[in-house]
C-alpha cells in the first residue's frame, strides 16, 4: 500500500472522531486477484488523503462490506464461497477484530445489508439465486440463517438465453429503500426488480404485492439507488449499459419505469455497468463503465426525476467495479479492480463534474469501499 500526501498543520486538527475507510477486495487465483484482505485507512475529509492503518489478512474474497447502524460492527461476505463474517469496529482507532463467521446457505454471496432495527443481516447469494437472513446478536456476532428465500428460476422471455448471465435468478443487490420499509432486489438473471418486506418478529422476508417490476429484456439490472428527497429510483442495467429511471411509490412499494438512457455515447458494445450512485444533493447521478473504464455523469431534473447525459471521465485504471462518494460529498473514489488502484476525484457540487486530484491509493484488486466515523472532521 502506497499513498503520498502532504503533512497537515496540526494546529487545524479538531478534537473529533475521524472518518475511516474500509476496503474489500478479491483474493483468489480463480479471479486472477492480488488482494490480501481488508484494508483500513484514516481519511482526511478536507484533502481526501488516506493514511493506512491496518490490513486484516487471511480473509477470502471480502468483496462487499456493510456496517450495522451504530457502526459498531462490520459484516463481510466472502465472494464465490458461502460465508459471511462479522468484525468489531474500534471507533477510536478504526481497527477491526474478528468476531465469528456463518454460512449464507448459498453460493457466491454478493451484497448484504443490516435491517433498520439492527436485528438481522440480509445477504444475496448470486449463484444459487437465494436471499439469506441471519440474526444479529447484541455483541455483533451472527447466528445461523433463519430464513432462506429462493428466487424464481423460470425466465419469462426465453429469447434472451444468448446472454450467459441470463436464464436463472442472480440477485445482486439487497438495499432497503430510503424509508427502510422495503427490501429492493435487482435480479440480473431474471430482468426484474423484486420487492420484499422483513418481518422482524420472525426474521422472515415476505414477498410484496406486487412482487416485482419488469425491466427491459436482456438489461440485467444490477444495482439501484434512490433520490434522497424525491420519489425516484435509478437502476444500473449491467448487460445493456443503460440506466433505468423509475417513479417509486415508497408508501406502497411500487415502481413505474419513466425513462431508459444509454450510459455511453459512443455505442460501445464491449461494456458492462457496475455501480450507480446518486449524489447527496440529488442533483447528479454517476455510473461506472467496465470496458470503457469511465464514470458517466448525468444531471437529474428535480421536478421530473429524469436524467440527462452530461459527460464522462476516465477512471485512469481498469475495471471500475465499484465507486463511492465520501460522507460529505466532497470526493468520489473509484476502485479499479484490475489495475490495483483507487483514484480520488474532486466533486464539483454545483456542476457535478469530476476532477482528478492526482491522489492514488494503491490497493490490490479493490472492489468495495465503505466509510465510518464523524462526517464533519477538519484536519
PDB file of N, CA and C in Angstrom, residues 206-266:
ATOM      1  N   UNK A 206     -40.839 -11.381   3.318  1.00  0.00           N
ATOM      2  CA  UNK A 206     -42.184 -11.608   2.781  1.00  0.00           C
ATOM      3  C   UNK A 206     -42.283 -10.922   1.424  1.00  0.00           C
ATOM      4  N   UNK A 207     -42.667 -11.687   0.417  1.00  0.00           N
ATOM      5  CA  UNK A 207     -42.823 -11.120  -0.919  1.00  0.00           C
ATOM      6  C   UNK A 207     -43.950 -10.100  -0.916  1.00  0.00           C
ATOM      7  N   UNK A 208     -43.669  -8.929  -1.484  1.00  0.00           N
ATOM      8  CA  UNK A 208     -44.650  -7.850  -1.515  1.00  0.00           C
ATOM      9  C   UNK A 208     -45.634  -8.080  -2.651  1.00  0.00           C
ATOM     10  N   UNK A 209     -46.706  -7.339  -2.639  1.00  0.00           N
ATOM     11  CA  UNK A 209     -47.674  -7.345  -3.743  1.00  0.00           C
ATOM     12  C   UNK A 209     -47.834  -5.915  -4.247  1.00  0.00           C
ATOM     13  N   UNK A 210     -47.330  -5.604  -5.479  1.00  0.00           N
ATOM     14  CA  UNK A 210     -46.755  -6.531  -6.467  1.00  0.00           C
ATOM     15  C   UNK A 210     -45.372  -7.022  -6.040  1.00  0.00           C
ATOM     16  N   UNK A 211     -45.028  -8.237  -6.473  1.00  0.00           N
ATOM     17  CA  UNK A 211     -43.786  -8.875  -6.056  1.00  0.00           C
ATOM     18  C   UNK A 211     -42.569  -8.338  -6.792  1.00  0.00           C
ATOM     19  N   UNK A 212     -42.781  -7.757  -7.981  1.00  0.00           N
ATOM     20  CA  UNK A 212     -41.636  -7.298  -8.783  1.00  0.00           C
ATOM     21  C   UNK A 212     -42.111  -6.328  -9.841  1.00  0.00           C
ATOM     22  N   UNK A 213     -41.139  -5.670 -10.463  1.00  0.00           N
ATOM     23  CA  UNK A 213     -41.377  -4.881 -11.660  1.00  0.00           C
ATOM     24  C   UNK A 213     -40.423  -5.399 -12.729  1.00  0.00           C
ATOM     25  N   UNK A 214     -40.913  -5.524 -13.957  1.00  0.00           N
ATOM     26  CA  UNK A 214     -40.080  -5.995 -15.069  1.00  0.00           C
ATOM     27  C   UNK A 214     -39.143  -4.882 -15.532  1.00  0.00           C
ATOM     28  N   UNK A 215     -37.922  -5.271 -15.907  1.00  0.00           N
ATOM     29  CA  UNK A 215     -37.007  -4.354 -16.573  1.00  0.00           C
ATOM     30  C   UNK A 215     -36.872  -4.822 -18.019  1.00  0.00           C
ATOM     31  N   UNK A 216     -36.289  -4.027 -18.915  1.00  0.00           N
ATOM     32  CA  UNK A 216     -36.206  -4.426 -20.321  1.00  0.00           C
ATOM     33  C   UNK A 216     -35.523  -5.775 -20.510  1.00  0.00           C
ATOM     34  N   UNK A 217     -35.956  -6.508 -21.518  1.00  0.00           N
ATOM     35  CA  UNK A 217     -35.396  -7.817 -21.826  1.00  0.00           C
ATOM     36  C   UNK A 217     -33.886  -7.702 -22.054  1.00  0.00           C
ATOM     37  N   UNK A 218     -33.125  -8.547 -21.369  1.00  0.00           N
ATOM     38  CA  UNK A 218     -31.676  -8.564 -21.548  1.00  0.00           C
ATOM     39  C   UNK A 218     -30.934  -7.419 -20.892  1.00  0.00           C
ATOM     40  N   UNK A 219     -31.625  -6.622 -20.077  1.00  0.00           N
ATOM     41  CA  UNK A 219     -30.959  -5.466 -19.469  1.00  0.00           C
ATOM     42  C   UNK A 219     -30.024  -5.875 -18.336  1.00  0.00           C
ATOM     43  N   UNK A 220     -30.426  -6.859 -17.531  1.00  0.00           N
ATOM     44  CA  UNK A 220     -29.584  -7.313 -16.424  1.00  0.00           C
ATOM     45  C   UNK A 220     -29.455  -6.287 -15.315  1.00  0.00           C
ATOM     46  N   UNK A 221     -30.549  -5.950 -14.605  1.00  0.00           N
ATOM     47  CA  UNK A 221     -30.463  -4.966 -13.514  1.00  0.00           C
ATOM     48  C   UNK A 221     -29.515  -5.436 -12.422  1.00  0.00           C
ATOM     49  N   UNK A 222     -28.570  -4.586 -12.057  1.00  0.00           N
ATOM     50  CA  UNK A 222     -27.502  -4.960 -11.115  1.00  0.00           C
ATOM     51  C   UNK A 222     -27.640  -4.245  -9.772  1.00  0.00           C
ATOM     52  N   UNK A 223     -27.593  -2.904  -9.802  1.00  0.00           N
ATOM     53  CA  UNK A 223     -27.658  -2.119  -8.574  1.00  0.00           C
ATOM     54  C   UNK A 223     -28.678  -0.998  -8.717  1.00  0.00           C
ATOM     55  N   UNK A 224     -29.168  -0.500  -7.570  1.00  0.00           N
ATOM     56  CA  UNK A 224     -30.180   0.544  -7.545  1.00  0.00           C
ATOM     57  C   UNK A 224     -29.789   1.591  -6.516  1.00  0.00           C
ATOM     58  N   UNK A 225     -30.155   2.851  -6.782  1.00  0.00           N
ATOM     59  CA  UNK A 225     -30.010   3.900  -5.772  1.00  0.00           C
ATOM     60  C   UNK A 225     -31.234   4.802  -5.848  1.00  0.00           C
ATOM     61  N   UNK A 226     -31.495   5.501  -4.739  1.00  0.00           N
ATOM     62  CA  UNK A 226     -32.707   6.300  -4.614  1.00  0.00           C
ATOM     63  C   UNK A 226     -32.375   7.773  -4.491  1.00  0.00           C
ATOM     64  N   UNK A 227     -33.248   8.603  -5.041  1.00  0.00           N
ATOM     65  CA  UNK A 227     -33.109  10.045  -4.862  1.00  0.00           C
ATOM     66  C   UNK A 227     -33.322  10.359  -3.384  1.00  0.00           C
ATOM     67  N   UNK A 228     -32.508  11.256  -2.805  1.00  0.00           N
ATOM     68  CA  UNK A 228     -32.606  11.500  -1.361  1.00  0.00           C
ATOM     69  C   UNK A 228     -33.882  12.204  -0.918  1.00  0.00           C
ATOM     70  N   UNK A 229     -34.536  12.957  -1.813  1.00  0.00           N
ATOM     71  CA  UNK A 229     -35.712  13.729  -1.394  1.00  0.00           C
ATOM     72  C   UNK A 229     -36.935  13.534  -2.280  1.00  0.00           C
ATOM     73  N   UNK A 230     -36.769  12.973  -3.473  1.00  0.00           N
ATOM     74  CA  UNK A 230     -37.889  12.813  -4.405  1.00  0.00           C
ATOM     75  C   UNK A 230     -38.221  11.341  -4.607  1.00  0.00           C
ATOM     76  N   UNK A 231     -39.361  11.091  -5.239  1.00  0.00           N
ATOM     77  CA  UNK A 231     -39.867   9.724  -5.393  1.00  0.00           C
ATOM     78  C   UNK A 231     -39.335   9.062  -6.667  1.00  0.00           C
ATOM     79  N   UNK A 232     -37.998   8.951  -6.751  1.00  0.00           N
ATOM     80  CA  UNK A 232     -37.403   8.344  -7.939  1.00  0.00           C
ATOM     81  C   UNK A 232     -36.280   7.386  -7.548  1.00  0.00           C
ATOM     82  N   UNK A 233     -36.144   6.341  -8.353  1.00  0.00           N
ATOM     83  CA  UNK A 233     -35.077   5.353  -8.166  1.00  0.00           C
ATOM     84  C   UNK A 233     -34.358   5.167  -9.488  1.00  0.00           C
ATOM     85  N   UNK A 234     -33.076   4.815  -9.411  1.00  0.00           N
ATOM     86  CA  UNK A 234     -32.226   4.720 -10.589  1.00  0.00           C
ATOM     87  C   UNK A 234     -31.505   3.371 -10.571  1.00  0.00           C
ATOM     88  N   UNK A 235     -31.581   2.651 -11.690  1.00  0.00           N
ATOM     89  CA  UNK A 235     -31.073   1.285 -11.762  1.00  0.00           C
ATOM     90  C   UNK A 235     -29.972   1.191 -12.810  1.00  0.00           C
ATOM     91  N   UNK A 236     -28.844   0.607 -12.419  1.00  0.00           N
ATOM     92  CA  UNK A 236     -27.766   0.314 -13.370  1.00  0.00           C
ATOM     93  C   UNK A 236     -28.035  -1.043 -13.992  1.00  0.00           C
ATOM     94  N   UNK A 237     -28.314  -1.055 -15.291  1.00  0.00           N
ATOM     95  CA  UNK A 237     -28.532  -2.298 -16.028  1.00  0.00           C
ATOM     96  C   UNK A 237     -27.191  -2.757 -16.588  1.00  0.00           C
ATOM     97  N   UNK A 238     -26.667  -3.817 -16.016  1.00  0.00           N
ATOM     98  CA  UNK A 238     -25.298  -4.244 -16.327  1.00  0.00           C
ATOM     99  C   UNK A 238     -25.115  -4.654 -17.783  1.00  0.00           C
ATOM    100  N   UNK A 239     -26.023  -5.464 -18.321  1.00  0.00           N
ATOM    101  CA  UNK A 239     -25.765  -6.131 -19.592  1.00  0.00           C
ATOM    102  C   UNK A 239     -25.936  -5.239 -20.813  1.00  0.00           C
ATOM    103  N   UNK A 240     -26.868  -4.295 -20.775  1.00  0.00           N
ATOM    104  CA  UNK A 240     -27.038  -3.435 -21.949  1.00  0.00           C
ATOM    105  C   UNK A 240     -26.533  -2.011 -21.715  1.00  0.00           C
ATOM    106  N   UNK A 241     -25.849  -1.781 -20.594  1.00  0.00           N
ATOM    107  CA  UNK A 241     -25.235  -0.474 -20.289  1.00  0.00           C
ATOM    108  C   UNK A 241     -26.234   0.673 -20.365  1.00  0.00           C
ATOM    109  N   UNK A 242     -27.395   0.471 -19.748  1.00  0.00           N
ATOM    110  CA  UNK A 242     -28.392   1.534 -19.663  1.00  0.00           C
ATOM    111  C   UNK A 242     -28.711   1.825 -18.208  1.00  0.00           C
ATOM    112  N   UNK A 243     -29.302   3.002 -18.004  1.00  0.00           N
ATOM    113  CA  UNK A 243     -29.794   3.390 -16.688  1.00  0.00           C
ATOM    114  C   UNK A 243     -31.314   3.495 -16.766  1.00  0.00           C
ATOM    115  N   UNK A 244     -31.988   2.783 -15.886  1.00  0.00           N
ATOM    116  CA  UNK A 244     -33.438   2.852 -15.814  1.00  0.00           C
ATOM    117  C   UNK A 244     -33.867   3.828 -14.743  1.00  0.00           C
ATOM    118  N   UNK A 245     -34.798   4.707 -15.085  1.00  0.00           N
ATOM    119  CA  UNK A 245     -35.341   5.671 -14.136  1.00  0.00           C
ATOM    120  C   UNK A 245     -36.771   5.243 -13.805  1.00  0.00           C
ATOM    121  N   UNK A 246     -37.075   5.177 -12.518  1.00  0.00           N
ATOM    122  CA  UNK A 246     -38.386   4.703 -12.075  1.00  0.00           C
ATOM    123  C   UNK A 246     -39.002   5.690 -11.095  1.00  0.00           C
ATOM    124  N   UNK A 247     -40.301   5.925 -11.260  1.00  0.00           N
ATOM    125  CA  UNK A 247     -41.028   6.591 -10.190  1.00  0.00           C
ATOM    126  C   UNK A 247     -41.275   5.543  -9.124  1.00  0.00           C
ATOM    127  N   UNK A 248     -40.937   5.882  -7.881  1.00  0.00           N
ATOM    128  CA  UNK A 248     -41.048   4.907  -6.800  1.00  0.00           C
ATOM    129  C   UNK A 248     -42.020   5.410  -5.738  1.00  0.00           C
ATOM    130  N   UNK A 249     -43.081   4.653  -5.543  1.00  0.00           N
ATOM    131  CA  UNK A 249     -44.076   4.944  -4.514  1.00  0.00           C
ATOM    132  C   UNK A 249     -43.632   4.245  -3.232  1.00  0.00           C
ATOM    133  N   UNK A 250     -43.040   4.997  -2.322  1.00  0.00           N
ATOM    134  CA  UNK A 250     -42.478   4.396  -1.114  1.00  0.00           C
ATOM    135  C   UNK A 250     -43.548   3.952  -0.123  1.00  0.00           C
ATOM    136  N   UNK A 251     -44.754   4.478  -0.274  1.00  0.00           N
ATOM    137  CA  UNK A 251     -45.841   4.052   0.612  1.00  0.00           C
ATOM    138  C   UNK A 251     -46.315   2.653   0.261  1.00  0.00           C
ATOM    139  N   UNK A 252     -46.375   2.369  -1.031  1.00  0.00           N
ATOM    140  CA  UNK A 252     -46.911   1.095  -1.498  1.00  0.00           C
ATOM    141  C   UNK A 252     -45.867   0.158  -2.088  1.00  0.00           C
ATOM    142  N   UNK A 253     -44.618   0.610  -2.140  1.00  0.00           N
ATOM    143  CA  UNK A 253     -43.558  -0.236  -2.678  1.00  0.00           C
ATOM    144  C   UNK A 253     -43.750  -0.557  -4.143  1.00  0.00           C
ATOM    145  N   UNK A 254     -44.110   0.440  -4.940  1.00  0.00           N
ATOM    146  CA  UNK A 254     -44.399   0.217  -6.358  1.00  0.00           C
ATOM    147  C   UNK A 254     -43.468   1.046  -7.242  1.00  0.00           C
ATOM    148  N   UNK A 255     -43.010   0.418  -8.338  1.00  0.00           N
ATOM    149  CA  UNK A 255     -42.132   1.058  -9.307  1.00  0.00           C
ATOM    150  C   UNK A 255     -42.873   1.252 -10.626  1.00  0.00           C
ATOM    151  N   UNK A 256     -42.590   2.379 -11.281  1.00  0.00           N
ATOM    152  CA  UNK A 256     -43.089   2.619 -12.630  1.00  0.00           C
ATOM    153  C   UNK A 256     -41.961   3.211 -13.457  1.00  0.00           C
ATOM    154  N   UNK A 257     -41.574   2.503 -14.525  1.00  0.00           N
ATOM    155  CA  UNK A 257     -40.487   2.993 -15.367  1.00  0.00           C
ATOM    156  C   UNK A 257     -40.905   4.249 -16.114  1.00  0.00           C
ATOM    157  N   UNK A 258     -40.024   5.270 -16.077  1.00  0.00           N
ATOM    158  CA  UNK A 258     -40.318   6.524 -16.769  1.00  0.00           C
ATOM    159  C   UNK A 258     -39.261   6.883 -17.809  1.00  0.00           C
ATOM    160  N   UNK A 259     -38.084   6.193 -17.782  1.00  0.00           N
ATOM    161  CA  UNK A 259     -37.031   6.558 -18.722  1.00  0.00           C
ATOM    162  C   UNK A 259     -35.964   5.462 -18.764  1.00  0.00           C
ATOM    163  N   UNK A 260     -35.388   5.263 -19.947  1.00  0.00           N
ATOM    164  CA  UNK A 260     -34.205   4.415 -20.122  1.00  0.00           C
ATOM    165  C   UNK A 260     -33.185   5.223 -20.910  1.00  0.00           C
ATOM    166  N   UNK A 261     -31.964   5.319 -20.392  1.00  0.00           N
ATOM    167  CA  UNK A 261     -30.936   6.150 -21.019  1.00  0.00           C
ATOM    168  C   UNK A 261     -29.656   5.336 -21.163  1.00  0.00           C
ATOM    169  N   UNK A 262     -29.003   5.432 -22.322  1.00  0.00           N
ATOM    170  CA  UNK A 262     -27.713   4.769 -22.515  1.00  0.00           C
ATOM    171  C   UNK A 262     -26.636   5.476 -21.701  1.00  0.00           C
ATOM    172  N   UNK A 263     -25.786   4.669 -21.066  1.00  0.00           N
ATOM    173  CA  UNK A 263     -24.728   5.252 -20.247  1.00  0.00           C
ATOM    174  C   UNK A 263     -23.537   5.712 -21.082  1.00  0.00           C
ATOM    175  N   UNK A 264     -23.400   5.160 -22.299  1.00  0.00           N
ATOM    176  CA  UNK A 264     -22.292   5.509 -23.169  1.00  0.00           C
ATOM    177  C   UNK A 264     -22.788   6.237 -24.399  1.00  0.00           C
ATOM    178  N   UNK A 265     -22.024   7.214 -24.838  1.00  0.00           N
ATOM    179  CA  UNK A 265     -22.394   7.961 -26.033  1.00  0.00           C
ATOM    180  C   UNK A 265     -21.784   7.374 -27.298  1.00  0.00           C
ATOM    181  N   UNK A 266     -20.735   6.546 -27.147  1.00  0.00           N
ATOM    182  CA  UNK A 266     -20.057   6.033 -28.332  1.00  0.00           C
ATOM    183  C   UNK A 266     -20.631   4.716 -28.821  1.00  0.00           C
TER     184      UNK A 266
END
